[in-house]
Tab-separated table of C-alpha atoms in Angstrom:
chain	number	residue	atom	x	y	z
N	1	MET	CA	-13.469	-0.162	-6.815
N	2	ILE	CA	-12.061	-3.654	-7.298
N	3	MET	CA	-8.382	-3.797	-6.369
N	4	THR	CA	-6.450	-7.052	-6.726
N	5	THR	CA	-2.970	-8.484	-7.055
N	6	THR	CA	-4.162	-10.776	-9.842
N	7	SER	CA	-4.137	-9.847	-13.527
N	8	THR	CA	-7.743	-10.946	-14.058
N	9	VAL	CA	-10.958	-10.823	-12.061
N	10	GLU	CA	-13.213	-13.845	-12.271
N	11	GLY	CA	-16.502	-13.029	-13.955
N	12	TYR	CA	-15.234	-9.766	-15.468
N	13	LYS	CA	-13.575	-8.807	-18.720
N	14	VAL	CA	-11.014	-6.007	-19.052
N	15	THR	CA	-12.461	-3.682	-21.687
N	16	ASP	CA	-9.953	-0.823	-21.413
N	17	TYR	CA	-6.523	-0.236	-19.926
N	18	ARG	CA	-6.112	3.244	-18.426
N	19	GLY	CA	-2.446	3.005	-17.460
N	20	ILE	CA	-0.174	2.381	-14.514
N	21	VAL	CA	-1.116	4.000	-11.224
N	22	VAL	CA	1.038	4.408	-8.134
N	23	GLY	CA	0.403	5.309	-4.511
N	24	GLU	CA	3.136	6.085	-1.999
N	25	ALA	CA	3.270	6.809	1.688
N	26	ILE	CA	6.301	7.724	3.765
N	27	MET	CA	5.732	7.884	7.489
N	28	GLY	CA	8.097	8.643	10.309
N	29	ALA	CA	8.201	6.656	13.514
N	30	ASN	CA	8.835	8.903	16.496
N	31	VAL	CA	11.605	8.529	19.050
N	32	VAL	CA	9.382	7.207	21.882
N	33	ARG	CA	7.930	4.543	19.586
N	34	ASP	CA	11.476	3.642	18.436
N	35	PHE	CA	12.561	3.267	22.073
N	36	PHE	CA	9.690	0.949	22.996
N	37	ALA	CA	10.068	-1.017	19.769
N	38	GLY	CA	13.733	-1.503	20.675
N	39	ILE	CA	12.743	-2.895	24.074
N	40	THR	CA	10.265	-5.255	22.388
N	41	ASP	CA	13.031	-6.411	20.053
N	42	ILE	CA	15.357	-7.095	23.010
N	43	ILE	CA	12.847	-9.072	25.093
N	44	GLY	CA	11.139	-10.669	22.101
N	45	GLY	CA	7.681	-10.426	20.721
N	46	ARG	CA	6.018	-8.329	18.077
N	47	SER	CA	6.336	-4.594	17.773
N	48	GLY	CA	2.754	-3.372	17.746
N	49	ALA	CA	3.867	0.218	17.222
N	50	TYR	CA	5.630	-0.607	13.960
N	51	GLU	CA	2.879	-2.943	12.803
N	52	SER	CA	0.401	-0.115	13.290
N	53	LYS	CA	2.624	2.313	11.356
N	54	LEU	CA	2.985	-0.160	8.495
N	55	GLN	CA	-0.794	-0.603	8.366
N	56	ASP	CA	-1.299	3.181	8.296
N	57	ALA	CA	1.238	3.575	5.484
N	58	ARG	CA	-0.287	0.708	3.495
N	59	ASP	CA	-3.813	2.131	3.892
N	60	THR	CA	-2.626	5.584	2.802
N	61	ALA	CA	-0.790	4.247	-0.255
N	62	MET	CA	-3.761	2.088	-1.288
N	63	ALA	CA	-6.172	5.028	-0.925
N	64	GLU	CA	-3.887	7.173	-3.089
N	65	LEU	CA	-3.708	4.393	-5.693
N	66	GLU	CA	-7.506	4.154	-5.761
N	67	GLN	CA	-7.897	7.938	-6.120
N	68	ARG	CA	-5.456	8.050	-9.029
N	69	ALA	CA	-7.208	5.161	-10.780
N	70	ALA	CA	-10.598	6.855	-10.347
N	71	ALA	CA	-9.140	10.072	-11.777
N	72	GLN	CA	-8.253	8.082	-14.900
N	73	GLY	CA	-11.826	6.801	-15.173
N	74	ALA	CA	-11.008	3.257	-14.058
N	75	ASN	CA	-13.300	1.054	-12.002
N	76	ALA	CA	-10.586	-1.418	-10.978
N	77	VAL	CA	-6.851	-1.805	-10.416
N	78	ILE	CA	-5.272	-5.143	-11.298
N	79	GLY	CA	-1.775	-6.548	-10.865
N	80	ILE	CA	-1.163	-4.628	-7.641
N	81	ASP	CA	2.341	-4.868	-6.202
N	82	LEU	CA	3.245	-3.702	-2.688
N	83	ASP	CA	6.804	-2.695	-1.822
N	84	TYR	CA	8.203	-1.752	1.587
N	85	GLU	CA	11.385	0.201	2.283
N	86	VAL	CA	13.111	1.865	5.213
N	87	VAL	CA	14.218	5.400	4.376
N	88	GLY	CA	16.861	6.897	6.624
N	89	ASP	CA	16.888	5.745	10.222
N	90	SER	CA	13.187	5.703	11.025
N	91	MET	CA	11.075	6.462	7.959
N	92	LEU	CA	8.815	3.760	6.564
N	93	MET	CA	7.857	3.840	2.889
N	94	VAL	CA	5.139	1.832	1.203
N	95	SER	CA	4.835	1.982	-2.568
N	96	VAL	CA	1.855	0.412	-4.332
N	97	SER	CA	1.499	0.113	-8.102
N	98	GLY	CA	-0.954	-1.512	-10.465
N	99	THR	CA	-2.794	-1.165	-13.758
N	100	ALA	CA	-5.940	0.946	-13.839
N	101	VAL	CA	-8.596	-0.757	-15.977
N	102	ILE	CA	-12.265	-0.774	-16.818
N	103	LEU	CA	-13.991	-4.062	-16.060
N	104	GLN	CA	-17.323	-5.194	-17.411
């Protein structure tokens, strides 16, 4: 399935709009990971633990978006928007939305 942030796909024509689709993922970061991420923040550098969690959440949300588009009979999702939020003290939320379409 073609999935893009753009509203068009070069070489294809949108022949049908199937509606807005959304995928969400909320993932908790455990206490040990929080502790080591805090140390990384103090001494500098990147927090690999949080980067990995963000990647997992993004992959999960994108997979959910793709499944919902396929359930609507779409072969592509255009205009994808990714949003990131922190929920509570240590929950990471990724929300992905786009328009399910049929391309030809």
